[in-house]
Coordinates of C-alpha atoms in Angstrom, one line a residue:
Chain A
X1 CA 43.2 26.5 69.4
X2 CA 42.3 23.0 70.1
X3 CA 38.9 23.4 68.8
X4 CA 40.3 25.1 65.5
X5 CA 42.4 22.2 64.9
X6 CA 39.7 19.6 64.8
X7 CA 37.6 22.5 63.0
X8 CA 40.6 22.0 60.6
X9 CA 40.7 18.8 60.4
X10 CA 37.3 18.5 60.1
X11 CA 37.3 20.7 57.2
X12 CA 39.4 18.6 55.9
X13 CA 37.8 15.5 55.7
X14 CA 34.8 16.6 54.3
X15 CA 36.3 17.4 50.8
X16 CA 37.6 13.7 50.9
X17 CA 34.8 12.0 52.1
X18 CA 32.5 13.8 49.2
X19 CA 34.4 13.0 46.5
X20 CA 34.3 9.2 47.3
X21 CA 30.4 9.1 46.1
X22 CA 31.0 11.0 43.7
X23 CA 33.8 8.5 41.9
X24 CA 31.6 5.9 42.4
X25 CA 29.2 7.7 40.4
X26 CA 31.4 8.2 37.8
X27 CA 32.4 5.0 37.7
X28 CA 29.0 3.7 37.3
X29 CA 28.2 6.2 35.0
X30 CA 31.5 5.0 32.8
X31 CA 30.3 1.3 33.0
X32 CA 26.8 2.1 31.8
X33 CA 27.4 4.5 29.3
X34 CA 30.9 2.9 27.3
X35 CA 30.4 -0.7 28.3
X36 CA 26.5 -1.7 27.9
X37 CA 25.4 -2.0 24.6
X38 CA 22.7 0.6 23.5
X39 CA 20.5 -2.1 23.2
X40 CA 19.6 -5.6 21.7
X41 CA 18.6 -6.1 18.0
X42 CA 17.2 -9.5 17.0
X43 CA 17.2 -10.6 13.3
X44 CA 15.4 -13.5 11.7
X45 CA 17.4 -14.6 9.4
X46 CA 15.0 -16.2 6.6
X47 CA 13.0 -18.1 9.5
X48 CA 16.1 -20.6 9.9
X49 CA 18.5 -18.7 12.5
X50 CA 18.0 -15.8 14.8
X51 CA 20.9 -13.6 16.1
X52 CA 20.4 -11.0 18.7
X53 CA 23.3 -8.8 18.8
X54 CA 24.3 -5.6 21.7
X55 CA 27.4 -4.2 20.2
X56 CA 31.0 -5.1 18.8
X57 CA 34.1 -6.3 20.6
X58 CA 35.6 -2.5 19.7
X59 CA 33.0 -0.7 22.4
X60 CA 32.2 -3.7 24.3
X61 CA 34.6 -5.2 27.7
X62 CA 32.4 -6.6 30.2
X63 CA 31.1 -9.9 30.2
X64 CA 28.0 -10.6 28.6
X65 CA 25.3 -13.3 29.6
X66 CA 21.9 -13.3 27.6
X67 CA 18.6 -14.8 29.0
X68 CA 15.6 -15.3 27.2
X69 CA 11.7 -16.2 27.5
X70 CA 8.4 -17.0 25.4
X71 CA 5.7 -14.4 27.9
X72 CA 3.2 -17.4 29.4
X73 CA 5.3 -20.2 27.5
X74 CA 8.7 -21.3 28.6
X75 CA 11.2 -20.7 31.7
X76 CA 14.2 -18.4 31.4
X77 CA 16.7 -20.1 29.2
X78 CA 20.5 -19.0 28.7
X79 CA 21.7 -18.3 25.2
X80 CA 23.5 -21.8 24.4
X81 CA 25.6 -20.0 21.3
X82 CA 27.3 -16.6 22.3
X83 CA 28.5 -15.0 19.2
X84 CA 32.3 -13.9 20.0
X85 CA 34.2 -10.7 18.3
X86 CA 37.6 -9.5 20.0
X87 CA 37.3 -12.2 23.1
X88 CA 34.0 -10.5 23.9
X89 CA 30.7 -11.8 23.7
X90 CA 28.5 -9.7 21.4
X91 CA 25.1 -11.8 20.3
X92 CA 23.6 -14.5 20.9
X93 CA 22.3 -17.2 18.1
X94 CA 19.4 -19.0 17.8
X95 CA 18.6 -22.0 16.1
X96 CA 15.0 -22.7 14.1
X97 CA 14.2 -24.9 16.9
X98 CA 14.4 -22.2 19.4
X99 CA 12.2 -20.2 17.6
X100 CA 8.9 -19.8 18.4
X101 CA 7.6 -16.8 16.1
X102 CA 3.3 -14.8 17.1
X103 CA 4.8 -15.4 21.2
X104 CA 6.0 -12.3 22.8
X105 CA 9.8 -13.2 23.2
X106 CA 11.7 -11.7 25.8
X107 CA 15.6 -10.9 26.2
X108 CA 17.7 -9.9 29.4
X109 CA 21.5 -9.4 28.8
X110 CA 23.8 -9.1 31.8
X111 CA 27.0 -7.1 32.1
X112 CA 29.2 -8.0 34.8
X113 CA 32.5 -6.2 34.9
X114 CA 34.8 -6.2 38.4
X115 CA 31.8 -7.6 40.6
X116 CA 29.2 -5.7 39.4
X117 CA 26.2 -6.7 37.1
X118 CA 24.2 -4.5 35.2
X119 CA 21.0 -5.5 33.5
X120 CA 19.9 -4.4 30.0
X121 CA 16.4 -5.6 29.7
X122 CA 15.2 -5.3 26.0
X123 CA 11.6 -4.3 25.1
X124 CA 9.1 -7.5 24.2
X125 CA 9.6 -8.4 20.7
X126 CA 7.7 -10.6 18.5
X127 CA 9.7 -12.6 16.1
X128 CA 7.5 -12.6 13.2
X129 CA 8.2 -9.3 13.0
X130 CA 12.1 -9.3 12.5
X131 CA 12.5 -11.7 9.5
X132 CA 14.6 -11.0 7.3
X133 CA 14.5 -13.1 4.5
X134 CA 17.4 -14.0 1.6
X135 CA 17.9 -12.6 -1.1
X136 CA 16.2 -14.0 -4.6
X137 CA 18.3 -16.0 -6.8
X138 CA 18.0 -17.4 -10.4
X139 CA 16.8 -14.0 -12.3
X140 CA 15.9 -14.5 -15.9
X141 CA 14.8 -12.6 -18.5
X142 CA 13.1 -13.5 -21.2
X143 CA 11.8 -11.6 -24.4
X144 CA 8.3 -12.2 -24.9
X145 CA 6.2 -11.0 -28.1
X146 CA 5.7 -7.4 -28.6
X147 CA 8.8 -6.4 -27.3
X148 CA 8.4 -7.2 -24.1
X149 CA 10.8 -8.1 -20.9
X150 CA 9.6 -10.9 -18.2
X151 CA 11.9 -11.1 -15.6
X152 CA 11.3 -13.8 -13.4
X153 CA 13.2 -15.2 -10.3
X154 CA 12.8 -17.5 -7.1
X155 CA 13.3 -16.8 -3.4
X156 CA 14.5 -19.2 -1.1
X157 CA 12.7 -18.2 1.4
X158 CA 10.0 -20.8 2.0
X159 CA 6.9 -19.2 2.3
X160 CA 6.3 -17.5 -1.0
X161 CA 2.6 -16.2 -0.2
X162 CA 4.6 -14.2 2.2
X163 CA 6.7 -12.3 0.1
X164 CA 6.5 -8.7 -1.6
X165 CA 9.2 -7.7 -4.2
X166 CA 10.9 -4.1 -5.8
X167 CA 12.6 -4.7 -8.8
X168 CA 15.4 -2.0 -9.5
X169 CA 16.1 -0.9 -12.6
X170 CA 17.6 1.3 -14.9
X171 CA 19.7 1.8 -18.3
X172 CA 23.3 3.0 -19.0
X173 CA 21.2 6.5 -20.2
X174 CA 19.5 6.5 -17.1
X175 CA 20.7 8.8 -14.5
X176 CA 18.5 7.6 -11.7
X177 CA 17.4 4.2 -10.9
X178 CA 13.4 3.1 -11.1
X179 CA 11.9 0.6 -8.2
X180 CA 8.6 -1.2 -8.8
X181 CA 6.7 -3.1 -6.4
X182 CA 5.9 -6.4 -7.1
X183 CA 3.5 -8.6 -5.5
X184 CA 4.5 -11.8 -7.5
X185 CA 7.2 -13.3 -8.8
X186 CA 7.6 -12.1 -12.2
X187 CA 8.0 -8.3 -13.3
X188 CA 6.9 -7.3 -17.1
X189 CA 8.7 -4.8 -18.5
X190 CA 6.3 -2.9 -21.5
X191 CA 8.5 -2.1 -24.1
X192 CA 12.6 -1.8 -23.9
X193 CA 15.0 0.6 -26.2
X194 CA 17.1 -2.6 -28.2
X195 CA 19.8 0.0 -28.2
X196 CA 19.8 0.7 -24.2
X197 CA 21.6 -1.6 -21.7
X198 CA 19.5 -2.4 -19.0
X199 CA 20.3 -3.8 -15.4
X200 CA 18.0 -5.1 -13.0
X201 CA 17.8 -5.9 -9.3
X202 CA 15.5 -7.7 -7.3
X203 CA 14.7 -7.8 -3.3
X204 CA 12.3 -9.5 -1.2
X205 CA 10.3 -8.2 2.1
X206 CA 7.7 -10.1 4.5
X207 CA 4.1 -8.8 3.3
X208 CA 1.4 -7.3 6.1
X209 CA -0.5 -10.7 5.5
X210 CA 2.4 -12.4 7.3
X211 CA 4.6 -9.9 9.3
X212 CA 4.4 -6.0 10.5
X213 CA 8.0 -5.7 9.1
X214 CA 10.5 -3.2 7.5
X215 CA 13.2 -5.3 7.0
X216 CA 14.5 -5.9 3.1
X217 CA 16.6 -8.7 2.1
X218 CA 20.0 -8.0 0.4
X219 CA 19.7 -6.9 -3.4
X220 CA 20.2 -10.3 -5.1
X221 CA 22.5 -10.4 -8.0
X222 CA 21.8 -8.2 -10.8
X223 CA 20.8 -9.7 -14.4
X224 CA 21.4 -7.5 -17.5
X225 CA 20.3 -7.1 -20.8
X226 CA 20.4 -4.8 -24.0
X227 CA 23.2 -4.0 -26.4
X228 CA 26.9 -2.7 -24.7
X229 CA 28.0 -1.5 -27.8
X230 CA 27.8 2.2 -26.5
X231 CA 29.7 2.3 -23.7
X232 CA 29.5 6.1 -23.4
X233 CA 27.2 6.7 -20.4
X234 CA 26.9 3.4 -18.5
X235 CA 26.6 3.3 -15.0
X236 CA 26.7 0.2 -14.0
X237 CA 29.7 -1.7 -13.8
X238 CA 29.2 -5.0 -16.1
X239 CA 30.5 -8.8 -14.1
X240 CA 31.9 -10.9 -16.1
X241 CA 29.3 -13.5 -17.5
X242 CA 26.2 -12.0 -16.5
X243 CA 23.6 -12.6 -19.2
X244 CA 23.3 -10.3 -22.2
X245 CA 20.8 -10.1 -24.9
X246 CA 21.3 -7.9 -27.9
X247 CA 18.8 -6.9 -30.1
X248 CA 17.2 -4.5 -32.6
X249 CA 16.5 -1.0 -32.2
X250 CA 13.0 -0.1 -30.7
X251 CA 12.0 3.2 -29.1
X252 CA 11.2 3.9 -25.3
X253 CA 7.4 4.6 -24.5
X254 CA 6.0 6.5 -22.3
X255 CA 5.3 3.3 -20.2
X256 CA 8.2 2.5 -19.7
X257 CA 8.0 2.7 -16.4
X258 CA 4.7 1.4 -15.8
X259 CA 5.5 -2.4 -15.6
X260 CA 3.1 -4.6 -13.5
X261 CA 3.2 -7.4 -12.2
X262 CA 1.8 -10.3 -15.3
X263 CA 1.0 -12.5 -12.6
X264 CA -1.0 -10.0 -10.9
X265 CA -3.1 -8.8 -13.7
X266 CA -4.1 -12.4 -14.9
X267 CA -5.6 -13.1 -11.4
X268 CA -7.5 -9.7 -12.0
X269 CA -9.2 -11.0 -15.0
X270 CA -9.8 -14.3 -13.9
X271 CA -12.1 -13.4 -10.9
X272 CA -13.9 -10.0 -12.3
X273 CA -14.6 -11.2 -15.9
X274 CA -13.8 -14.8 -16.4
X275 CA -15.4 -16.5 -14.0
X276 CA -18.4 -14.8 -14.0
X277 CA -19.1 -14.5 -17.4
X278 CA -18.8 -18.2 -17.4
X279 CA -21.0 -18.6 -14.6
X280 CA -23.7 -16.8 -16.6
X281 CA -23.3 -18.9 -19.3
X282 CA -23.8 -21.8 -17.5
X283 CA -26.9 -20.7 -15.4
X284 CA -27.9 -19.6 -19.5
X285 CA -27.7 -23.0 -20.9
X286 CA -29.4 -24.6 -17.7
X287 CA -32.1 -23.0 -18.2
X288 CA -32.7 -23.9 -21.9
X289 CA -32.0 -27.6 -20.9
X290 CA -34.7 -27.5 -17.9
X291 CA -37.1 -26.1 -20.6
X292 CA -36.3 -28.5 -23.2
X293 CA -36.3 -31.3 -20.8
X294 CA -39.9 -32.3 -20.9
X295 CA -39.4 -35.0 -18.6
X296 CA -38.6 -32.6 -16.1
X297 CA -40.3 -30.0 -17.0
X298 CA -43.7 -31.7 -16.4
X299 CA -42.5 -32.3 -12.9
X300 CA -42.6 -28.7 -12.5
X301 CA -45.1 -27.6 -14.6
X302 CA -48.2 -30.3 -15.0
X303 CA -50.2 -30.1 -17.7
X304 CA -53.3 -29.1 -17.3
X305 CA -56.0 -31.7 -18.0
X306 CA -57.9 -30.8 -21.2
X307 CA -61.2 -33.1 -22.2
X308 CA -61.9 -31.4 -24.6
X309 CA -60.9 -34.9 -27.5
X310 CA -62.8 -37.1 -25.3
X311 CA -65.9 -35.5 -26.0
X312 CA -65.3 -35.3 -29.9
X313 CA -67.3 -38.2 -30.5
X314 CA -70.5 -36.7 -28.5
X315 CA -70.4 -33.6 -30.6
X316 CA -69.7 -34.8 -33.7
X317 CA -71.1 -38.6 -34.5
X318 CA -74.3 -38.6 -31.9
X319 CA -74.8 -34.9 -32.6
X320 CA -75.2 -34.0 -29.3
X321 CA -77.0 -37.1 -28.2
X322 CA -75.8 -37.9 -25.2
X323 CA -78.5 -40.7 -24.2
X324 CA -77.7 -42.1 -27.5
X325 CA -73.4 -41.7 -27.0
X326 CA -73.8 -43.3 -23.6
X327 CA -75.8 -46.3 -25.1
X328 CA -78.7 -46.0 -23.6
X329 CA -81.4 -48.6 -24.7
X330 CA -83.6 -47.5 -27.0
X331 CA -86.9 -48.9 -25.3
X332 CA -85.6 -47.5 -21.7
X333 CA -85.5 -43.8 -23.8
X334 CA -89.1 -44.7 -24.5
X335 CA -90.0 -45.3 -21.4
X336 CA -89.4 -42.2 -20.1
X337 CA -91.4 -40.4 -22.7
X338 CA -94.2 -38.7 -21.0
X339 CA -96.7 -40.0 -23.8
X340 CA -95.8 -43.5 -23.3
X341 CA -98.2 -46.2 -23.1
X342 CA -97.7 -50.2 -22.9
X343 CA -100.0 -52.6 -24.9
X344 CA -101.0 -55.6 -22.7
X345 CA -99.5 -58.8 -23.3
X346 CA -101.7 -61.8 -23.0
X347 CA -100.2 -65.0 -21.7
X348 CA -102.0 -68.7 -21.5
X349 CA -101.5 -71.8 -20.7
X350 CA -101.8 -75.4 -23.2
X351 CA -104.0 -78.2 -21.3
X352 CA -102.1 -80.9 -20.1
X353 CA -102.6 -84.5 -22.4
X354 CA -101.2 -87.2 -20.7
X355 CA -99.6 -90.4 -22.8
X356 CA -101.5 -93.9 -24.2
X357 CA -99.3 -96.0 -22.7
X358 CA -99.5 -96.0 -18.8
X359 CA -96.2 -95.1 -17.8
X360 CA -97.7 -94.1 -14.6
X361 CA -99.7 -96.6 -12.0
X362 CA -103.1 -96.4 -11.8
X363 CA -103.5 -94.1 -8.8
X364 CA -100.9 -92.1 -9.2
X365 CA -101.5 -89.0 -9.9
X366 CA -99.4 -87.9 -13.4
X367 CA -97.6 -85.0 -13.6
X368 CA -99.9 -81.9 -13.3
X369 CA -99.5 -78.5 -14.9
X370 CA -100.7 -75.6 -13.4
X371 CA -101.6 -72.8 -15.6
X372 CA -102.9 -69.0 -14.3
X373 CA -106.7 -70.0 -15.7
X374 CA -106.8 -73.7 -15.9
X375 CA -106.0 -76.1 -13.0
X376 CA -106.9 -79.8 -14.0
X377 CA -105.8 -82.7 -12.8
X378 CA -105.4 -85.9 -14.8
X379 CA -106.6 -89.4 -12.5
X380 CA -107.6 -92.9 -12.8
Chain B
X1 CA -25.5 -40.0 -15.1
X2 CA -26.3 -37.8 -18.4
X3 CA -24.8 -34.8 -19.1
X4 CA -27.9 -32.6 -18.2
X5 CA -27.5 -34.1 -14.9
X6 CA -23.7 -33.0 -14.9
X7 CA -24.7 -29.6 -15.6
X8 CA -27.2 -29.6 -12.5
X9 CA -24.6 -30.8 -10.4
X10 CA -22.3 -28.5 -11.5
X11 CA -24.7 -25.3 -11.1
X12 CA -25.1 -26.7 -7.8
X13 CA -21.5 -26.4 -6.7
X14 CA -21.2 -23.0 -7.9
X15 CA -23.7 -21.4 -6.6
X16 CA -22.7 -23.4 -3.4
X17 CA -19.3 -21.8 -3.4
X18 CA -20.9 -18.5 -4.0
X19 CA -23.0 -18.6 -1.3
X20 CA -20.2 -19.8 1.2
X21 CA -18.0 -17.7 2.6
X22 CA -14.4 -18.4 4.0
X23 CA -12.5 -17.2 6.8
X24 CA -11.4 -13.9 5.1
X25 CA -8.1 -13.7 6.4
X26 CA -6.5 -11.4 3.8
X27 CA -9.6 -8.7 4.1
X28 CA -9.6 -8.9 7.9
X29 CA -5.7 -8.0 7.9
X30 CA -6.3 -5.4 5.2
X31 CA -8.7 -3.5 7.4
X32 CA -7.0 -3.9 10.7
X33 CA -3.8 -2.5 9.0
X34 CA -5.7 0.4 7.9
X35 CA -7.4 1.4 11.5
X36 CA -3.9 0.8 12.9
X37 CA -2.5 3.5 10.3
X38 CA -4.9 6.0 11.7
X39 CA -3.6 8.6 14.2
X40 CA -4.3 7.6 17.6
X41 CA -5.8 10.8 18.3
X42 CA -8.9 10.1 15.5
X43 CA -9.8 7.3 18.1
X44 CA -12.3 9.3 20.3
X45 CA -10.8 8.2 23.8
X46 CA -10.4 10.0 26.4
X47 CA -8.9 8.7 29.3
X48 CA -11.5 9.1 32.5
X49 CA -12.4 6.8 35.5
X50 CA -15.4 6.4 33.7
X51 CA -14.4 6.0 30.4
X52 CA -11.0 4.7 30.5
X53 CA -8.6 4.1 27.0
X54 CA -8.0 0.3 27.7
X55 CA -11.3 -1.1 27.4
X56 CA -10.8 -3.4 24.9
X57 CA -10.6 -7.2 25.9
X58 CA -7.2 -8.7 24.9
X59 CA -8.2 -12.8 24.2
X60 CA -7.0 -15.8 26.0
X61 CA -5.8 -18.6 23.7
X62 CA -9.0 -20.1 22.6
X63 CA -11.5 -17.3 22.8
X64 CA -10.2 -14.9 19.9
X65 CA -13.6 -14.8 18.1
X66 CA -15.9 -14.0 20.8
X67 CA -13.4 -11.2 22.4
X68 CA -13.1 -9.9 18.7
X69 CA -16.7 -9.4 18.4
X70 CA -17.3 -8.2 21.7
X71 CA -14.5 -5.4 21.3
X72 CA -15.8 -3.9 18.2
X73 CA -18.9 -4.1 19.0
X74 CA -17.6 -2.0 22.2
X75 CA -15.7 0.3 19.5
X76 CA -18.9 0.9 17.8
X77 CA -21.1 1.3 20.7
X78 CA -19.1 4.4 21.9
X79 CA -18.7 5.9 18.3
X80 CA -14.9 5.6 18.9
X81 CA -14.7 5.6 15.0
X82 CA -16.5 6.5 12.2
X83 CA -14.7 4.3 9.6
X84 CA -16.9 2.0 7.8
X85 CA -14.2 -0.8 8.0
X86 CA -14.8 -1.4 12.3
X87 CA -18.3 -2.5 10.9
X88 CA -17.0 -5.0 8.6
X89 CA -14.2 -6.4 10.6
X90 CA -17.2 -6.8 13.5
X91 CA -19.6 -8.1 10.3
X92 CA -17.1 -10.7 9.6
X93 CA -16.2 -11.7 13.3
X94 CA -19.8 -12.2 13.8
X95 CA -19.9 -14.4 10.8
X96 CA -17.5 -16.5 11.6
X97 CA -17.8 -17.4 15.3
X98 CA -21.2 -18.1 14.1
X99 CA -20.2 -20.6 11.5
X100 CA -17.3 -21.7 12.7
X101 CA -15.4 -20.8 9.5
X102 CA -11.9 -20.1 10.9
X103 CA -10.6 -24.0 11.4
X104 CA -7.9 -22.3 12.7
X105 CA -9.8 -20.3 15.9
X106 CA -11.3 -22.6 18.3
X107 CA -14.6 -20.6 18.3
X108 CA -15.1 -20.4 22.1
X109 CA -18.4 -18.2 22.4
X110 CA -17.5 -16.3 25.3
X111 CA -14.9 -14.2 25.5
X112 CA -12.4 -15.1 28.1
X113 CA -9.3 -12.4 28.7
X114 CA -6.7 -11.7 31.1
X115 CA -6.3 -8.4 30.5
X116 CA -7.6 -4.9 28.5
X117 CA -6.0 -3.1 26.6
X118 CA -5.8 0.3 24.1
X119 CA -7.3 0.4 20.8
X120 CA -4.2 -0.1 19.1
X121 CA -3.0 -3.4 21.3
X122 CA -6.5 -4.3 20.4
X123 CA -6.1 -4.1 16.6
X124 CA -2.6 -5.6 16.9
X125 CA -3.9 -8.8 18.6
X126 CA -6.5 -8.9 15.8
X127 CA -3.6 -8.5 13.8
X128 CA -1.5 -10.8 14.9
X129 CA -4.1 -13.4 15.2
X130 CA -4.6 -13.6 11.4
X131 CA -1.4 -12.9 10.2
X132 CA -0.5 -16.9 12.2
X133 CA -3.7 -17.9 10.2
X134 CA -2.3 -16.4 7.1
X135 CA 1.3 -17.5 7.7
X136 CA 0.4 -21.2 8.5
X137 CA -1.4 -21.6 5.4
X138 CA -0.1 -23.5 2.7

């Protein structure tokens, strides 16, 4: 009997003692699934504030702590600005000059709720990748010649290389609205019905040359333009002085929905025709001026030496006599005449006849003169 | 100075500017983007002991270049693609650590990394790496 009542008892306790796991399981299960935020979404906010944000203060009752890191950069940092909703914390904010964008950034967010911490690690994000930049402001539209719309605007984002555009559009006869992308920052618009009220809408994205995003800004502010005097059919709701333009009738085209971007199509001309039509040009004229340019043009080409004049006077005045156009003498030409012959030259000497008047002492011999044949001398 | 000369000079410049080439940020981020968009299962890797995925090197600070043209040439070496724009992304890698035409990459010749990685973390640090260049620019 004994035995049976502490089989009893034993019985007994074992329901009891399995539950006990198995509400702390729940309980565990309760705090990760209602309490912890699903996870944490960081937003660049046109590159001057960052928020990273885990839920809202409806869902959320534990007590949050965020920690964060630049991978190989920085130590652990706590989030210095909680974001508050309800007396909970539910983000954290950033400011530019804890922003460090093309570093792997990494977040940790702690819940702690009745002694017990639970750790929501995020993945590794990098920053240049979650701006989200403002809105554009300023649209205009102007009415260029042939009937066509610019519209034109300015971001305040500062990096405008960075920047794609859609422009949304459509009349009060439209059903459905039209988006163009826009690489610059103006958006033609071919040719526009004068009796058609027209609104437009622009927004902004990070391009793939500066950012692997997906995230738009807000539409900005819609401009308008056409006539409202038909107000059968208009969709959009008109704000109260928004721009407006009326004027004459023109019919729609069938491009009207094939606007590009002006900008765009004036770089496209520029480098594939322009510049090197021009360049051809100048290589053209270049070349004329290097042949005309005798100075130079020696240089490259010398002239080729050509005797031809200095031997005019050979040919012409001395016939062909070249002794004769050298100046050779005319007894030297003889001389080399085979036939030549020399007649002898005969040379002699006058006797000597010394003066009356005895200039010279007897005894001394006078001045003698020696001749080839004759040799006399003259004493007392 | 006559204006013949002018002329010279300026034919000079142009066919200077012709002949040089620039650091091609905006071409290199074109093609990396578009190998990125392919399927990862048109890479031709199959992961082996012998041949395994990440084999690509990922590039310290400081040795981008070299690491750049030593993984596409790897890419090329093992056929892992047949799209003509690997050749020109190594083409233009080659060019510049040779000529030094990226200010913005301290052209270390040899590749120094940490660690290796997939084809895709490979083409995103390419990617990355010029979209900085890109952004910094004024």
């Amino acid at each position: 009997m004994q035995g049976g009542l502490h089989t009893k008892h034993r019985t007994m306790a074992v329901p009891g003692a399995s539950l006990v796991p198995i509400l702390l399981l729940g309980l565990g299960i309760r705090l990760a699934a209602a309490h912890s935020p699903a996870g944490v979404e960081c937003i660049l906010f046109n590159e001057e504030y960052m928020t990273c944000t885990w839920g809202s203060g409806q869902t959320l009752t534990a007590n949050y702590s965020l920690y964060y890191w630049y991978e190989n950069r920085s130590p652990v940092a706590e989030c210095k600005q909680y974001l508050w909703e309800r007396g909970v914390r539910t983000g954290c904010r950033f400011e530019q000059s804890e922003i460090i964008q093309f570093q792997p950034f990494h977040v940790r967010v702690n819940a702690s709720q009745d002694g017990r911490i639970l750790e929501i690690p995020s993945n590794r994000m990098e920053l240049q990748n979650l701006v989200k930049p403002e809105a554009p402001v300023n649209l205009t539209i102007r009415n260029m010649s042939s009937n066509q719309l610019q519209l034109t605007w300015s971001s305040p984002y500062p990096k405008a290389h960075c920047l794609e555009h859609v422009v949304k559009y459509k009349s009060n006869k439209d059903t459905s609205w039209m988006k163009q992308e826009v690489k610059g920052d103006i958006f033609s618009f071919p040719s526009v019905d004068y009796e058609k009220f027209y609104t437009f809408y622009v927004r902004s994205k990070i391009n793939n040359y500066c950012g692997s995003t997906q995230l738009w800004s807000e539409w900005s502010v819609p401009v308008f333009w056409g006539s409202n005097t038909t107000s059968k059919g208009r969709s959009s709701p008109e704000p109260p002085g928004s721009p407006r333009h009326p004027h004459t009738v023109l019919t729609v085209s069938p491009w009207l929905f094939a606007g590009m971007a002006e900008e765009q199509l004036q770089w496209f001309w520029i480098h594939t025709v322009l510049i090197p039509i021009a360049s051809c040009l100048l290589l053209l004229v270049l070349v004329v001026l290097l042949v005309r340019m005798e100075r130079v043009w020696v240089i490259i080409m010398p002239r080729i030496p050509n005797p031809n004049k200095n031997f005019d006077d050979l040919f012409i005045t001395h016939n062909g006599d070249f002794q004769e156009w050298v100046g050779v003498p005319k007894d030297v030409v003889e001389s080399f005449k085979p036939n030549y012959s020399e007649s002898i030259c005969h040379v002699s000497e006058l006797p000597y006849e010394p003066l009356q008047d005895s200039i010279h002492p007897p005894g001394v011999p006078g001045p003698q003169e020696h001749g080839p044949y004759k040799n006399s001398y003259v004493g007392a | 100075m006559n204006a013949s000369m002018l002329s010279y000079i300026l034919l000079s410049c142009v066919l200077l500017s012709v002949q040089a080439h620039n650091c091609q940020v905006r071409e290199i981020i074109r093609n990396t983007k578009s190998l990125l968009n392919k399927t990862e299962e048109s890479w031709s890797c199959r992961e082996t002991a012998a041949t395994p995925c990440s084999c690509l090197p990922i590039p310290e600070p400081g040795h981008e270049l070299a690491c750049f043209v030593e993984g596409t040439n790897h890419m090329m070496e093992h056929n892992m693609t047949t799209d003509n724009r690997l050749f020109l992304l190594n083409q233009s890698f080659q060019i510049q650590l040779d000529r030094n035409l990226c200010e913005s990459l301290t052209s270390g010749k040899e590749c120094k990394y940490k660690t290796k990685g997939t084809v895709k973390t490979f083409l995103e640090k390419i990617l990355k790496t010029y979209q900085e260049i890109h952004k910094s620019r004024v």
